[in-house]
PDB file of C-alpha atoms in Angstrom:
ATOM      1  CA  UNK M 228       0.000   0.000   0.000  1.00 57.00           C
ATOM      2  CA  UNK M 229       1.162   3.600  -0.877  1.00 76.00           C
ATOM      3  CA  UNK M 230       1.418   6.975   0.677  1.00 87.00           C
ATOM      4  CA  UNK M 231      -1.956   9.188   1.452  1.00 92.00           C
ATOM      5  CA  UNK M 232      -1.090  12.497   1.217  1.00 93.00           C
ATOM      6  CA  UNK M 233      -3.844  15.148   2.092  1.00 95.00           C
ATOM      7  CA  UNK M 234      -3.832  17.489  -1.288  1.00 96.00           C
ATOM      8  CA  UNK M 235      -6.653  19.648  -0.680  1.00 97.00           C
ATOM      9  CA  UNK M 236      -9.895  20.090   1.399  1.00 97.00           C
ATOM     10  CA  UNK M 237     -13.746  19.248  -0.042  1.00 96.00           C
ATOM     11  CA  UNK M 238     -14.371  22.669  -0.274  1.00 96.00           C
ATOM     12  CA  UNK M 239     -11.255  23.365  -2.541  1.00 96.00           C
ATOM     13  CA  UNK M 240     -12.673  21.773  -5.558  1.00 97.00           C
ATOM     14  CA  UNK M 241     -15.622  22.978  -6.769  1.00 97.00           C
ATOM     15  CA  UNK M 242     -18.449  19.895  -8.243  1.00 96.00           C
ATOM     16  CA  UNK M 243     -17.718  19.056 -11.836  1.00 97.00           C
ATOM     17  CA  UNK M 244     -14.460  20.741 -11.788  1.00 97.00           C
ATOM     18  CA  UNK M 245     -10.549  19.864 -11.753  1.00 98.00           C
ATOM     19  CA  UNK M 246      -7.775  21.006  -9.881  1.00 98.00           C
ATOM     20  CA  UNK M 247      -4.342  20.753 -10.458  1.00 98.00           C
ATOM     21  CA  UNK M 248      -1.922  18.925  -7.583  1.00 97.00           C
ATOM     22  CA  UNK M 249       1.274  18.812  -7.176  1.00 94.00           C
ATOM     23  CA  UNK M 250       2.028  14.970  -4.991  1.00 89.00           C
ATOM     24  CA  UNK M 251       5.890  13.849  -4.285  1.00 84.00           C
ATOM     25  CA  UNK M 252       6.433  15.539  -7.683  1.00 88.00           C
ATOM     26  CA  UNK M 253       3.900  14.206  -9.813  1.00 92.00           C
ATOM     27  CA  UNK M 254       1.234  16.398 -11.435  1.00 97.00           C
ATOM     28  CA  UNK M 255      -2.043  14.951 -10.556  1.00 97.00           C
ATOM     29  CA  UNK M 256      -5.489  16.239 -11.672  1.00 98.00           C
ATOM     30  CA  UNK M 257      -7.699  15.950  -9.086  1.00 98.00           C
ATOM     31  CA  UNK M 258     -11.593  15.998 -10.230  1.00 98.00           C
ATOM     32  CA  UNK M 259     -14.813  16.564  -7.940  1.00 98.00           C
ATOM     33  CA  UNK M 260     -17.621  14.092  -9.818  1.00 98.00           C
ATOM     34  CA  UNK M 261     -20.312  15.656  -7.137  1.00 96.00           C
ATOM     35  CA  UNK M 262     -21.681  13.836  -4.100  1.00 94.00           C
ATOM     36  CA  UNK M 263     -18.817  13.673  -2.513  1.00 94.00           C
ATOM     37  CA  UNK M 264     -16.978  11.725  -4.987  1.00 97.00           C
ATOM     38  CA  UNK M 265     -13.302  12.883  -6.006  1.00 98.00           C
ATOM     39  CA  UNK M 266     -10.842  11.388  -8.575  1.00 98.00           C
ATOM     40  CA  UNK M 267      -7.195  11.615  -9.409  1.00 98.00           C
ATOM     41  CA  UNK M 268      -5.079  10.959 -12.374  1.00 98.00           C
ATOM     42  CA  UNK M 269      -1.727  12.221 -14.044  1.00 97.00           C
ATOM     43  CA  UNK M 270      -2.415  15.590 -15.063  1.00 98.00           C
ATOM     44  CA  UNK M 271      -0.367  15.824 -18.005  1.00 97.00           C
ATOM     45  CA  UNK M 272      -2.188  14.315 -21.160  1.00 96.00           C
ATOM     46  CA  UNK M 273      -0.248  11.021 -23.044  1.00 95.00           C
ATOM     47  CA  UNK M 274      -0.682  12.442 -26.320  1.00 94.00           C
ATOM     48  CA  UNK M 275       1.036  16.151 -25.301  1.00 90.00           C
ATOM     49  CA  UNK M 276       2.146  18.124 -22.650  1.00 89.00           C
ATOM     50  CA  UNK M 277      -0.957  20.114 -21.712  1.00 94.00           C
ATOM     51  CA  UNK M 278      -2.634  19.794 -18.433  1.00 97.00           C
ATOM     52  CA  UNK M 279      -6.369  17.621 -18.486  1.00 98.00           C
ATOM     53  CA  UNK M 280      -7.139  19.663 -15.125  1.00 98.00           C
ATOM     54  CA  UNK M 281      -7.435  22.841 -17.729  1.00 97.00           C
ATOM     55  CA  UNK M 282     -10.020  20.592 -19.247  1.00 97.00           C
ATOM     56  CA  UNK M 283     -13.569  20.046 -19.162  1.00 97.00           C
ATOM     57  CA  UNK M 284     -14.700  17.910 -16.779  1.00 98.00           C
ATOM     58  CA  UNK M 285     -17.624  15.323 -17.466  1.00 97.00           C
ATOM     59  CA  UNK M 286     -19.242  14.383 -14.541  1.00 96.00           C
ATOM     60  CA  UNK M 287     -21.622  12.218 -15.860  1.00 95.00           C
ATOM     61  CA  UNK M 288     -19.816   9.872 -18.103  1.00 96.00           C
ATOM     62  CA  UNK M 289     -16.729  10.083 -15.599  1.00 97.00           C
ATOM     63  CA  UNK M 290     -14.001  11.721 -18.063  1.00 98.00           C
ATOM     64  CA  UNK M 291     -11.986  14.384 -18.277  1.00 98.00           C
ATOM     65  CA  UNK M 292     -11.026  16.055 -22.065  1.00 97.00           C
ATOM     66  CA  UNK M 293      -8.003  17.798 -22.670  1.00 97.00           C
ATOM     67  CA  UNK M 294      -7.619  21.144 -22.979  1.00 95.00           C
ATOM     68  CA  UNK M 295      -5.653  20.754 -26.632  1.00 93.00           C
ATOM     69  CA  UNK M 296      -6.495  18.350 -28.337  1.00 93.00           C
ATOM     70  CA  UNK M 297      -9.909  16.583 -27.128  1.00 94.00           C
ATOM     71  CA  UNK M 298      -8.518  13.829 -26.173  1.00 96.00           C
ATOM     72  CA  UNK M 299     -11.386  12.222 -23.673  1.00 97.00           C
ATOM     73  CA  UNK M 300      -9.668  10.391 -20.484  1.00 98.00           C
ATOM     74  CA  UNK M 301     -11.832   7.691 -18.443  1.00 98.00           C
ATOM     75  CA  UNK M 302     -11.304   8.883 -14.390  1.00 98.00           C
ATOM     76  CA  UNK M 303     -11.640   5.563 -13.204  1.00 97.00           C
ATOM     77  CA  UNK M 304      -9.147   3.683 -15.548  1.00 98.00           C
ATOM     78  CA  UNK M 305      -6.797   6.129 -17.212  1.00 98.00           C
ATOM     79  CA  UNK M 306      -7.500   4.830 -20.334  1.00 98.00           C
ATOM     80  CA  UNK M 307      -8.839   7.505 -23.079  1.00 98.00           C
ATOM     81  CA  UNK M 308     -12.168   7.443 -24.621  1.00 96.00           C
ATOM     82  CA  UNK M 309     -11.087   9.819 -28.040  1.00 92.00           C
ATOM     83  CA  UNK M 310      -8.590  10.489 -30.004  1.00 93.00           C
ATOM     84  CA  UNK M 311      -5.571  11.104 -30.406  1.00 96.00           C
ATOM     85  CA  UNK M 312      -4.322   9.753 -27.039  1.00 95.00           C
ATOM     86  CA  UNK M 313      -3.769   5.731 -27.084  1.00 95.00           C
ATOM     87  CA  UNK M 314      -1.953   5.877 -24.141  1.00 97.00           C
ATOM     88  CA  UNK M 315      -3.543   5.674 -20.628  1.00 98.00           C
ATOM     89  CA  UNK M 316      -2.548   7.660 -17.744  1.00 98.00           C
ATOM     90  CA  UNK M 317      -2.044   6.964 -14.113  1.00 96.00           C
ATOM     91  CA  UNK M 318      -4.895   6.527 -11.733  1.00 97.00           C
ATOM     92  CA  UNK M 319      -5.032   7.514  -8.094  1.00 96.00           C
ATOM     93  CA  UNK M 320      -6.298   5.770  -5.476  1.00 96.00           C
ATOM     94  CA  UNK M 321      -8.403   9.074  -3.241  1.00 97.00           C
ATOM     95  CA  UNK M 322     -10.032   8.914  -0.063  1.00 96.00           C
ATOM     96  CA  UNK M 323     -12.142  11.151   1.792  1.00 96.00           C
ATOM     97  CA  UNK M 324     -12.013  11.851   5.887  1.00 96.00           C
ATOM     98  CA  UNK M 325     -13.793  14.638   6.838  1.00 95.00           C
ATOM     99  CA  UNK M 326     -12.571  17.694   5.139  1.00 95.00           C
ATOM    100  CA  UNK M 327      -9.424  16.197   3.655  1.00 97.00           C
ATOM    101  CA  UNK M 328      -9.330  14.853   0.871  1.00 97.00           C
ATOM    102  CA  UNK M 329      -6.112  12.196   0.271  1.00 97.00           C
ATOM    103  CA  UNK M 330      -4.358  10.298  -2.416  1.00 96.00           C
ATOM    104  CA  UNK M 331      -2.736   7.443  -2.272  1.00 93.00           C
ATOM    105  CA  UNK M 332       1.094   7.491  -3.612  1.00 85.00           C
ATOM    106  CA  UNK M 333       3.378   5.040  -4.525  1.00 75.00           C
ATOM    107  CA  UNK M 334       0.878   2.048  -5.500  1.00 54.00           C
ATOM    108  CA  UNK M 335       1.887   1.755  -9.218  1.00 47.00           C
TER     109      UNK M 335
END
């Protein structure tokens, strides 16, 4: 089992929205899906360097488009959903207590 670090509080990430993290040195995106659900994976898109927490966040369908390109990523798996990533990107383990909200580290 990995690290949990606290990177942020509920109240810090607004529903629907992203936020970007920075977690040992990674770049995580971390994502509020509403109901007190949260999400993390690599921020930096597989297909080029822009940041997916710039992006549009789907709460719905669970994804996350970048910012550049469009490419659609899938919050629970990594893996995108559009073109013109075909490569996944890392998922985060997050848990809620309280007010904090905490990813796990050093899983992979």
């Amino acid at each position: 089992m990995g690290d949990l670090v606290e990177v942020a509080r509920v109240g810090d990430v607004p529903e629907g929205e992203a936020r970007h993290v920075l977690v040992d040195g990674s770049e995580v995106a971390l994502v509020n899906l509403g109901d007190g659900v949260f999400r993390a994976v690599g921020d930096i898109c597989s297909h080029e360097h822009y940041h997916l927490s710039d992006g549009e966040v789907d709460a719905e369908d669970g994804t996350i488009e970048c910012p550049k390109h469009g490419s659609m990523f899938d919050l629970e798996t990594g893996r995108p959903r559009a073109l013109p990533a075909t490569k996944p990107v890392p998922v985060f383990p997050v848990k809620v207590e309280g007010d904090a909200i905490l990813i796990e580290m050093g899983k992979e």
